Amino acid sequence: MTSIHQPQKMKLDAKIPAGPLEEKWSNYRSKGKLVSPANKRRLDVIVVGSGLAGAAAAATLGELGYNVKCFCFQDSPRRAHSIAAQGGINAAKNYQNDGDSIYRLFYDTIKGGDYRSREANVYRLAEASVQIIDQCVAQGVPFAREYGGLLANRSFGGVQVSRTFYARGQTGQQLLLGAYSALSRQIAAGSVKMYNRHEMLDVVVIDSKARGIIARNLVTGELERHGAHAVLLCTGGYGNVFFLSTNAMGSNVTAAWKAHRKGALFANPCFTQIHPTCIPVTSGYQSKLTLMSESLRNDGRVWVPKKKEDRLKPPHLIPEEDRDYYLERMYPAFGNLVPRDIASRAAKVVCDEGRGVVKSGYAVYLDFSDAIKRLGKATIAARYGNLFEMYQRITDDNPYETPMKIFPAVHYTMGGLWVDYDLMTNIPGLYALGEANFSDHGANRLGASALMQGLADGYFVIPVTIAQYLADEIRTPRIDTNHPAFKQAEDQVKGDLNKLLSIKGNKSVDDYHMALGKIMWDKCGMARNAQGLKQARKEIQALRKEFWENVYVPGTANEFNPELEKAGRLADYFELGELMVIDALTREESCGGHFREEYTEDGEAKRDDANFLFVSAWEFTGTGNDPVLHKEELVYENVKPSTRSYK
Amino acid sequence: MKFTLKVWRQNNAQDAGRFETYSLSDVENDMSFLEMMDVLNQQLIKEKKDPVAFDHDCREGICGMCSMVINGHPHGHVKATTTCQLHMRSFKDGDTIVIEPWRAKAFPVIKDLAVDRSAFDNIIQAGGYVSVNTGSAPDANAVPVPQDLAEKAMDAAECIGCGACVAACKNSSAMLFLSAKVSHLALLPQGKPEHKKRVISMVKAHDEAGFGSCTNTGACEAYCPKGISITNIARLNREYLTAALASEEAV
Amino acid sequence: MSNPIAANPYSLKWLGHFFGSSVGRKLIMSLTGLFLCLFLLVHMSGNLQLLKGDGGRAFNEYAYFMTHFAPIKIVSYVTYFLILLHAIDGIALALKNRQARPSKYAVNPTGATWASRNMTILGIVILLFLVVHLKNFWFAYKFGTMPMVTYDGKEYKDLYSIVKEAFSQWWYVAFYLISLVALCFHLLHGFQSAFRTLGLEHKKYTPIISIIGWVFSIGVILGFALQPVAMFLGL
Ligand SMILES: Cc1cc2nc3c(=O)[nH]c(=O)nc-3n(C[C@H](O)[C@H](O)[C@H](O)COP(=O)(O)OP(=O)(O)OC[C@H]3O[C@@H](n4cnc5c(N)ncnc54)[C@H](O)[C@@H]3O)c2cc1C
Ligand code: SF4
Ligand code: FES
């Protein structure tokens, strides 16, 4: 596979509106361009993805009158990975009167992200959060309520107010079903055409503008050309590069990566979030890790034995004085509620000390016995009943009686396609929304903020910002899919698929994926160092080479062929994995989810604002070649970056 | 653990389909059913044979994608469990396990164990929404919703759209799925304005998709992985009858 | 969508749509079923006259009344019609439901009571029984040559003797009892099911309906069984 791309000379312009932080977005909205209803009908928009970001965008653009095509690889838009989010969604409603405000949500998110996100975007996100809740309630999302009938809130890690709205342990599901219902309404109205079981395999760029996609019908295997005036990638995160993660099996980087290969910059790829409370790995056959909602840390206490010898002792035989409630010890101000990156790293530290509580050594306890004593079993059951049940189903252990065993797992990717304030990538007409962009969470995402961002992007941001681009496209006729660029993209896709099928080697896709995952987890996971990262790059390159020579993909391209889908996604993960490693190597500081062992102070992460207060936006220059780094300097006008302290 | 698997193989909707038998050793207690299927597929791939196609995604029991009838039990014999959350420890070593797809006219087989459930999307498109455009909503706390109603609505809204109710029903009726959606929205004040129209058009879409009609056997409820209650079907009937007979809404 | 000129706001088309819908058709099953439950009660109380030990006089007078009092005659024709409707709609629904699963399972899902899964078979057994039953008693009474009895100077057809004769044969009693068992199962599911179809389900009242359903199903069947058994045993 060769690149068709030449390095560009470019200046990254985030196009942040002028004016005071609080007025940027409202000014933008009131002064921005509009597209008349008659013209909207003539403009085609492709939305790839039907998660929170995609479904919200497709539905809203459909409502506005654009001609929308929406794609997802699952059998129904309702099954996008957003469905799995458990804990909740943040919003600065201040319904609890505990001092919350848009500014505070903005501030918490910037601080939680370890000062690696853009002020203007995050402020806009906090502003939109308020409307999101209104919108969802109006759609019929059954959020938890108090006896008086008003909305209930819970608190989530890393903040000191209660601003998280939730629907039992199924918040993502309910929000997605809300967005899916809005999408369904537009499908019925004819303004959105839905393509289920379709996978986007390339972006088509004509005269340097995004003009369409190549998609594969996963049932028949047919390649399809779809043209549009703008293309929105809402394709989620790439956590599955680690093979084991809490992401759904099909989550992939393919759409974003193909855009990257076509020239879109990929930002901060090494910023991955490792979630502290997941069910530990039990066997080599494991296909998937399961998250236990972070809300559990509101009442559960995290500990390991003080003495190594006790680690495999039944927990009830370890007396109180022999337990190390290490989060409470290390971070007295936030205790068990420190942000995710900190909680995860602390778990790694105590396990590396040899105090992990399962045979493999990689697990810590999350103990509810105090909470049960204090609040009663019924209250705990009401708060976490379904999570406890899920835990018991998977592990066969009863968390009411014995502490849960948990360990960090890959969960979310803060990195993604670089976008400006309009959510547009550096390819005009190509947008990225939701987890697929690098967006608002800096180097670490706070709990309950991804749902907020996906919906903000889809419902409230893109409908406004896309008009700025489309207003100048009203004279562009429907895109002709017979244009040579479509043929070229289609041929490239066809070639790649046939190549994968023709290797007929001896190892399965999963064999390679597991091997890649292991490299990534060991050398580019919770802690990284230069030597490991350099080693990792070599290993990935060698593995990728072997993959292209020795993978076995059964079947043909003209049928329903899940192995072929997996192979294509893995091929992209190999390239992404290498970029992640390069990014991690270049970022010689520790910040948020990116922890470099060389850059610490008293065992805590040491950020380097003097040299790394920027977004790393990488340009593709060909598989295996050194990518080109473009920097977007981060300017803090309202918040002064300070050392994050949760002590 | 060792198992003998009798797996339904079907190349596409037109193919008649047949069972094939495989034996599998090295299955671990803690594996999920789908991980066991992964092991089978890895084995088939190593033998250069065609792996078994099946739907799955989240493997957490929430996306509703997985769908297998296992020894005659949609999602297996363990109550309130999806196929992906079923674990091999609930089977006996040496068992023979018969694995079939959801079978219903409205769910044609795509390949092997994967079926096409677009009919469910069509039902939702017929009215499973509140007609509210983005940005037009009042403040979320403007209308209080009694907690018990919100909870009941949530009970119904937990449906993951997997289709096990259809697979279990001797009539291949999708009434449990349909009623869960209708109930969820009918219970909430936000869903009230359109509730008559909604129920009538959703029932129509249900019938047109080729699902059978409900005879209240309760098999759906017994196999529903999310414990959706058949009470919702009574509510659906009530909604439908009052909308069709006691209002001027077009039927 | 609605076209204000073309659409006749007072059209009757909706009836077809309603009764063609799966819920509408079930409404037919439910209402006819509940009506037939009432009929069973009336019929059973009539049958109990056979046990009076008055040589059949009360019973024969009752039979005369039922066939000669105009309002009752109308009701009985309505009943025949509803039985037919219940049976035909039931069978049609069953056939349609079968078509909803063209490819059958190797191992069938269960998960529901036996009765609820076999309503059609049970219904057909009951229908067969009805045919035989009507031929033996109703048809004979109306169109056959009957022995006569005289009470207080008035002539009555002696249905009692025909019944007595029939129930002296063991196979007839057995057939009757088997059909009653089928009816019992049919009712056990049907009674409650009818209420659910009507949308009548309530945390407080459904348990009551369910108890009434059980008592009714078993009570009616015992009521019906008592008489042939008693007659057969000559009690
Ligand atoms: C277990 C779990 C729990 C979580 N809990 C929370 C929580 O409590 N609060 C919170 O705020 N966040 C939570 N998150 C994070 C959050 O759920 C996700 O970040 C968010 O839902 C992503 O939404 P999205 O719309 O960007 O993408 P997704 O929901 O991942 O959707 C991606 C869409 O893109 C489609 N797609 C992808 N690739 C292609 C392709 N090549 N062609 C066509 N279609 C494609 C898919 O079909 C899908 O429709 C959780 C995440 C996980 C894994
Ligand atoms: S009602 Fe239950 S069985 Fe039916 S689709 Fe919903 S979750 Fe699945
Ligand atoms: S795979 Fe998502 S519910 Fe089973």
Tab-separated table of C-alpha atoms in Angstrom, chain B:
chain	number	residue	atom	x	y	z
B	1	MET	CA	-14.517	-28.876	29.169
B	2	LYS	CA	-15.501	-30.665	25.970
B	3	PHE	CA	-18.597	-30.114	23.887
B	4	THR	CA	-20.277	-31.414	20.791
B	5	LEU	CA	-21.834	-28.563	18.869
B	6	LYS	CA	-24.612	-28.958	16.342
B	7	VAL	CA	-24.573	-25.649	14.540
B	8	TRP	CA	-27.018	-24.386	11.936
B	9	ARG	CA	-25.179	-23.516	8.733
B	10	GLN	CA	-26.903	-21.584	5.984
B	11	ASN	CA	-25.105	-19.687	3.242
B	12	ASN	CA	-27.778	-17.074	2.665
B	13	ALA	CA	-31.514	-16.468	2.839
B	14	GLN	CA	-32.163	-18.665	-0.214
B	15	ASP	CA	-30.142	-21.635	0.984
B	16	ALA	CA	-32.128	-24.372	2.753
B	17	GLY	CA	-29.588	-24.732	5.533
B	18	ARG	CA	-28.483	-27.740	7.545
B	19	PHE	CA	-26.852	-28.700	10.814
B	20	GLU	CA	-23.186	-29.438	11.071
B	21	THR	CA	-21.529	-31.120	13.998
B	22	TYR	CA	-18.258	-30.027	15.523
B	23	SER	CA	-16.443	-31.191	18.572
B	24	LEU	CA	-14.600	-28.781	20.749
B	25	SER	CA	-12.187	-29.396	23.575
B	26	ASP	CA	-10.265	-26.910	25.714
B	27	VAL	CA	-13.297	-24.874	26.633
B	28	GLU	CA	-12.834	-23.050	29.909
B	29	ASN	CA	-15.355	-22.561	32.659
B	30	ASP	CA	-15.079	-18.803	32.654
B	31	MET	CA	-15.537	-18.408	28.923
B	32	SER	CA	-18.625	-16.754	27.655
B	33	PHE	CA	-20.698	-18.596	25.083
B	34	LEU	CA	-19.439	-16.298	22.338
B	35	GLU	CA	-15.851	-16.848	23.410
B	36	MET	CA	-16.561	-20.535	23.021
B	37	MET	CA	-17.831	-19.755	19.518
B	38	ASP	CA	-14.621	-17.780	18.906
B	39	VAL	CA	-12.648	-20.869	19.814
B	40	LEU	CA	-14.724	-22.895	17.373
B	41	ASN	CA	-14.120	-20.331	14.646
B	42	GLN	CA	-10.396	-20.205	15.318
B	43	GLN	CA	-10.377	-23.970	14.998
B	44	LEU	CA	-12.294	-23.803	11.710
B	45	ILE	CA	-9.994	-21.105	10.365
B	46	LYS	CA	-6.928	-23.188	11.235
B	47	GLU	CA	-8.548	-26.032	9.297
B	48	LYS	CA	-9.163	-23.575	6.423
B	49	LYS	CA	-12.885	-24.027	6.768
B	50	ASP	CA	-15.598	-21.420	6.733
B	51	PRO	CA	-16.114	-19.982	10.223
B	52	VAL	CA	-19.629	-19.701	11.650
B	53	ALA	CA	-21.147	-16.270	11.106
B	54	PHE	CA	-22.959	-14.816	14.090
B	55	ASP	CA	-23.902	-11.336	15.220
B	56	HIS	CA	-22.337	-9.734	18.268
B	57	ASP	CA	-20.800	-6.444	19.236
B	58	CYS	CA	-20.800	-5.163	22.800
B	59	ARG	CA	-20.479	-8.532	24.533
B	60	GLU	CA	-21.889	-6.830	27.592
B	61	GLY	CA	-25.537	-7.674	27.195
B	62	ILE	CA	-26.633	-4.257	26.072
B	63	CYS	CA	-26.390	-3.788	22.305
B	64	GLY	CA	-28.853	-6.551	21.511
B	65	MET	CA	-26.813	-7.842	18.624
B	66	CYS	CA	-26.094	-11.402	19.770
B	67	SER	CA	-28.809	-13.879	18.973
B	68	MET	CA	-28.633	-17.646	19.216
B	69	VAL	CA	-31.172	-20.275	20.109
B	70	ILE	CA	-29.249	-22.676	22.299
B	71	ASN	CA	-30.812	-26.080	22.880
B	72	GLY	CA	-34.185	-24.549	22.150
B	73	HIS	CA	-33.628	-21.572	24.433
B	74	PRO	CA	-33.262	-18.139	22.875
B	75	HIS	CA	-30.099	-16.719	24.510
B	76	GLY	CA	-29.674	-19.998	26.386
B	77	HIS	CA	-31.268	-21.518	29.434
B	78	VAL	CA	-30.112	-18.995	32.033
B	79	LYS	CA	-32.786	-16.480	32.903
B	80	ALA	CA	-32.446	-12.807	32.010
B	81	THR	CA	-29.187	-13.325	30.119
B	82	THR	CA	-28.027	-12.511	26.622
B	83	THR	CA	-26.002	-15.020	24.636
B	84	CYS	CA	-22.851	-12.963	25.175
B	85	GLN	CA	-23.365	-12.992	28.948
B	86	LEU	CA	-23.993	-16.706	29.119
B	87	HIS	CA	-21.031	-18.573	30.542
B	88	MET	CA	-19.843	-22.069	29.857
B	89	ARG	CA	-19.868	-22.843	33.558
B	90	SER	CA	-23.630	-23.219	33.253
B	91	PHE	CA	-23.206	-26.200	30.899
B	92	LYS	CA	-22.176	-29.734	31.751
B	93	ASP	CA	-18.879	-31.015	30.480
B	94	GLY	CA	-19.500	-33.313	27.531
B	95	ASP	CA	-22.891	-31.796	26.628
B	96	THR	CA	-24.191	-31.670	23.106
B	97	ILE	CA	-25.323	-28.150	22.313
B	98	VAL	CA	-27.701	-27.385	19.456
B	99	ILE	CA	-27.285	-23.845	18.129
B	100	GLU	CA	-29.842	-22.279	15.813
B	101	PRO	CA	-30.602	-18.779	14.566
B	102	TRP	CA	-33.706	-16.792	15.485
B	103	ARG	CA	-36.320	-18.306	13.216
B	104	ALA	CA	-39.074	-16.061	11.927
B	105	LYS	CA	-40.360	-14.964	8.559
B	106	ALA	CA	-39.718	-11.357	9.547
B	107	PHE	CA	-36.088	-12.181	10.446
B	108	PRO	CA	-34.595	-13.796	7.332
B	109	VAL	CA	-31.237	-15.496	7.796
B	110	ILE	CA	-28.289	-13.579	6.364
B	111	LYS	CA	-25.767	-16.277	7.023
B	112	ASP	CA	-25.581	-19.134	9.533
B	113	LEU	CA	-26.706	-17.621	12.823
B	114	ALA	CA	-26.952	-13.996	11.721
B	115	VAL	CA	-30.415	-12.747	10.849
B	116	ASP	CA	-31.837	-9.520	9.475
B	117	ARG	CA	-33.820	-7.643	12.110
B	118	SER	CA	-34.577	-4.494	10.117
B	119	ALA	CA	-38.252	-5.165	10.776
B	120	PHE	CA	-37.659	-3.819	14.283
B	121	ASP	CA	-36.262	-0.584	12.882
B	122	ASN	CA	-39.328	-0.297	10.676
B	123	ILE	CA	-41.596	-0.611	13.682
B	124	ILE	CA	-39.753	2.179	15.477
B	125	GLN	CA	-39.804	4.336	12.367
B	126	ALA	CA	-43.569	3.963	12.297
B	127	GLY	CA	-43.888	5.982	15.478
B	128	GLY	CA	-41.504	4.963	18.236
B	129	TYR	CA	-40.452	8.534	18.910
B	130	VAL	CA	-41.568	11.849	20.303
B	131	SER	CA	-41.847	14.460	17.583
B	132	VAL	CA	-39.581	17.072	19.031
B	133	ASN	CA	-37.016	18.891	16.939
B	134	THR	CA	-33.590	19.609	18.343
B	135	GLY	CA	-33.446	22.816	20.269
B	136	SER	CA	-37.161	23.219	20.857
B	137	ALA	CA	-37.363	21.503	24.223
B	138	PRO	CA	-38.481	23.238	27.430
B	139	ASP	CA	-36.369	23.059	30.585
B	140	ALA	CA	-35.917	19.474	31.650
B	141	ASN	CA	-37.460	20.070	35.065
B	142	ALA	CA	-40.437	21.994	33.697
B	143	VAL	CA	-42.607	18.885	33.778
B	144	PRO	CA	-42.129	16.754	36.882
B	145	VAL	CA	-42.564	13.053	36.230
B	146	PRO	CA	-43.692	10.955	39.188
B	147	GLN	CA	-40.878	8.675	40.165
B	148	ASP	CA	-42.905	5.496	39.830
B	149	LEU	CA	-43.908	6.396	36.283
B	150	ALA	CA	-40.319	7.212	35.389
B	151	GLU	CA	-39.265	3.865	36.830
B	152	LYS	CA	-41.953	1.973	34.944
B	153	ALA	CA	-41.031	3.763	31.748
B	154	MET	CA	-37.404	2.836	32.378
B	155	ASP	CA	-38.387	-0.800	32.970
B	156	ALA	CA	-39.899	-0.841	29.504
B	157	ALA	CA	-37.136	1.230	27.932
B	158	GLU	CA	-34.553	-1.370	28.944
B	159	CYS	CA	-35.494	-3.469	25.905
B	160	ILE	CA	-32.371	-4.036	23.834
B	161	GLY	CA	-34.202	-4.918	20.635
B	162	CYS	CA	-32.589	-8.318	20.408
B	163	GLY	CA	-35.605	-10.190	19.109
B	164	ALA	CA	-35.466	-13.098	21.559
B	165	CYS	CA	-39.153	-12.506	22.241
B	166	VAL	CA	-39.899	-13.202	18.593
B	167	ALA	CA	-37.599	-16.205	18.562
B	168	ALA	CA	-39.278	-17.648	21.643
B	169	CYS	CA	-42.854	-16.991	20.620
B	170	LYS	CA	-44.622	-19.845	18.903
B	171	ASN	CA	-46.364	-17.231	16.786
B	172	SER	CA	-43.195	-15.264	16.019
B	173	SER	CA	-44.979	-12.261	17.399
B	174	ALA	CA	-43.022	-9.130	18.259
B	175	MET	CA	-45.591	-7.852	20.695
B	176	LEU	CA	-43.232	-7.733	23.654
B	177	PHE	CA	-40.746	-5.583	21.788
B	178	LEU	CA	-43.486	-3.387	20.392
B	179	SER	CA	-45.259	-3.057	23.701
B	180	ALA	CA	-42.060	-2.132	25.499
B	181	LYS	CA	-41.547	0.838	23.211
B	182	VAL	CA	-45.199	1.869	23.256
B	183	SER	CA	-45.283	1.598	27.049
B	184	HIS	CA	-42.072	3.509	27.567
B	185	LEU	CA	-43.407	6.500	25.693
B	186	ALA	CA	-47.044	6.221	26.742
B	187	LEU	CA	-46.130	6.278	30.410
B	188	LEU	CA	-44.263	9.572	30.199
B	189	PRO	CA	-45.956	12.947	29.873
B	190	GLN	CA	-43.576	13.702	27.000
B	191	GLY	CA	-44.997	10.819	25.012
B	192	LYS	CA	-48.630	11.585	25.638
B	193	PRO	CA	-49.469	14.035	22.836
B	194	GLU	CA	-48.893	11.437	20.102
B	195	HIS	CA	-49.717	8.279	21.950
B	196	LYS	CA	-52.811	7.368	19.951
B	197	LYS	CA	-51.295	7.814	16.563
B	198	ARG	CA	-48.142	6.084	17.722
B	199	VAL	CA	-49.726	2.884	18.858
B	200	ILE	CA	-51.908	2.542	15.788
B	201	SER	CA	-49.117	2.997	13.300
B	202	MET	CA	-46.665	0.847	15.230
B	203	VAL	CA	-49.118	-2.054	15.401
B	204	LYS	CA	-49.695	-1.659	11.682
B	205	ALA	CA	-45.957	-1.789	10.999
B	206	HIS	CA	-45.691	-4.841	13.221
B	207	ASP	CA	-48.375	-6.678	11.280
B	208	GLU	CA	-47.001	-5.678	7.898
B	209	ALA	CA	-43.552	-6.981	8.793
B	210	GLY	CA	-44.948	-10.509	8.961
B	211	PHE	CA	-44.825	-11.075	12.698
B	212	GLY	CA	-47.577	-13.273	14.101
B	213	SER	CA	-50.151	-12.092	16.547
B	214	CYS	CA	-49.879	-12.472	20.278
B	215	THR	CA	-51.693	-15.259	22.083
B	216	ASN	CA	-50.387	-14.280	25.490
B	217	THR	CA	-48.335	-17.412	26.032
B	218	GLY	CA	-45.679	-15.562	27.991
B	219	ALA	CA	-42.729	-17.299	26.312
B	220	CYS	CA	-41.405	-13.869	25.322
B	221	GLU	CA	-41.231	-12.720	28.900
B	222	ALA	CA	-39.616	-15.970	29.999
B	223	TYR	CA	-36.768	-15.525	27.526
B	224	CYS	CA	-36.406	-11.768	27.478
B	225	PRO	CA	-32.857	-11.036	28.618
B	226	LYS	CA	-33.952	-7.726	30.092
B	227	GLY	CA	-36.971	-9.023	31.984
B	228	ILE	CA	-39.441	-6.915	30.001
B	229	SER	CA	-42.813	-7.737	31.508
B	230	ILE	CA	-45.776	-9.012	29.564
B	231	THR	CA	-47.822	-6.389	31.412
B	232	ASN	CA	-46.572	-4.105	28.710
B	233	ILE	CA	-48.544	-6.115	26.193
B	234	ALA	CA	-51.708	-5.480	28.191
B	235	ARG	CA	-50.861	-1.793	28.177
B	236	LEU	CA	-50.280	-1.910	24.442
B	237	ASN	CA	-53.683	-3.541	23.921
B	238	ARG	CA	-55.330	-0.963	26.125
B	239	GLU	CA	-53.605	1.832	24.260
B	240	TYR	CA	-54.559	0.367	20.932
B	241	LEU	CA	-58.164	-0.373	21.752
B	242	THR	CA	-58.826	3.029	23.230
B	243	ALA	CA	-57.044	4.770	20.377
B	244	ALA	CA	-58.816	2.751	17.716
B	245	LEU	CA	-62.275	2.559	19.238
B	246	ALA	CA	-62.651	5.488	21.587
B	247	SER	CA	-60.913	8.252	19.674
B	248	GLU	CA	-61.211	9.743	16.214
B	249	GLU	CA	-57.677	8.695	15.338
B	250	ALA	CA	-57.520	6.985	11.950
B	251	VAL	CA	-56.938	3.234	12.111
